[in-house]
XYZ file of C-alpha atoms in Angstrom:
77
model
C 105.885 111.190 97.457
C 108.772 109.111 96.592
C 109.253 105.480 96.838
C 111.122 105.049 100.180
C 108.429 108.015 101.891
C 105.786 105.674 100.732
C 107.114 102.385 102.066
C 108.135 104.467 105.346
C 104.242 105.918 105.668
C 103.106 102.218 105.466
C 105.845 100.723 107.857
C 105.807 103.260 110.403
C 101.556 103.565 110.777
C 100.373 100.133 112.152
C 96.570 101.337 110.641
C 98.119 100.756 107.420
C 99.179 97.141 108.030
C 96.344 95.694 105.559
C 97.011 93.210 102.713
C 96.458 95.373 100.097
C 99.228 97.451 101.747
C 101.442 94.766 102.097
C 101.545 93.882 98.349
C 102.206 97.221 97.370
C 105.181 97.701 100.186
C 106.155 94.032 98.231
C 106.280 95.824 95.017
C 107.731 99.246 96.423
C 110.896 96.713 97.427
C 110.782 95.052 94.402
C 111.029 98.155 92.592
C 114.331 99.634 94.819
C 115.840 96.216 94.179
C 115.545 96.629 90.762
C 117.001 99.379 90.716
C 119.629 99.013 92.650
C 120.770 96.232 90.556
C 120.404 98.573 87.491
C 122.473 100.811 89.156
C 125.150 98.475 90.557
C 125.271 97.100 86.418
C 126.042 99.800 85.100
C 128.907 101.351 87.092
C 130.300 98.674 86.706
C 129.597 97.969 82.603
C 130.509 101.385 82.237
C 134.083 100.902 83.050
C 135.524 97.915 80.652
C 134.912 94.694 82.911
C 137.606 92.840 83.874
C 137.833 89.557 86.233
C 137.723 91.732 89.432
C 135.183 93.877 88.076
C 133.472 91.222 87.283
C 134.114 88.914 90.089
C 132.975 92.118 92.377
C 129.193 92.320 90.130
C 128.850 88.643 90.566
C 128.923 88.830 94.367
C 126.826 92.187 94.568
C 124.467 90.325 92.638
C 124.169 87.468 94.225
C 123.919 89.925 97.479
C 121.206 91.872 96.071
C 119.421 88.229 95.172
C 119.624 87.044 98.521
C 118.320 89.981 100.541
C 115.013 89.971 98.074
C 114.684 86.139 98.614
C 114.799 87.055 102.188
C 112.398 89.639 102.464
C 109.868 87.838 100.028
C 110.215 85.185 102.862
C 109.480 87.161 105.666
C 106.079 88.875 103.191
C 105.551 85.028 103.172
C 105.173 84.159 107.038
């Protein structure tokens, strides 16, 4: 089962709303974010950077950073 099935099995069946569920549907989104970002690095360090380039990762980033922060609020409430 991948990643997102996983995460989807655990959203989408209220019987699986426990804690212990919740942390690993915390780390399951940790893990795509990381990812993503890994991804998102290295099309664009694969291509010589320049300011755009660069200017364009720095905003993805920050992106990325913000939606986490987000969601690791919402786990939080």
């Amino acid at each position: 089962m991948s990643l997102v099935e996983e995460l989807m099995n655990i959203y989408l069946n209220p019987d699986n709303w426990t804690d212990k569920n919740f942390e690993k549907a915390k780390r399951i989104l940790e893990t795509l974010l990381k990812f993503q970002m890994q991804q998102v690095y290295r099309l664009l360090v694969e291509k010589p950077l320049n300011y755009k380039r660069l200017e364009k990762f720095i905003k993805l980033m920050s992106i990325l950073n913000e939606t986490k922060k987000e969601m690791l609020d919402e786990g939080n409430s």
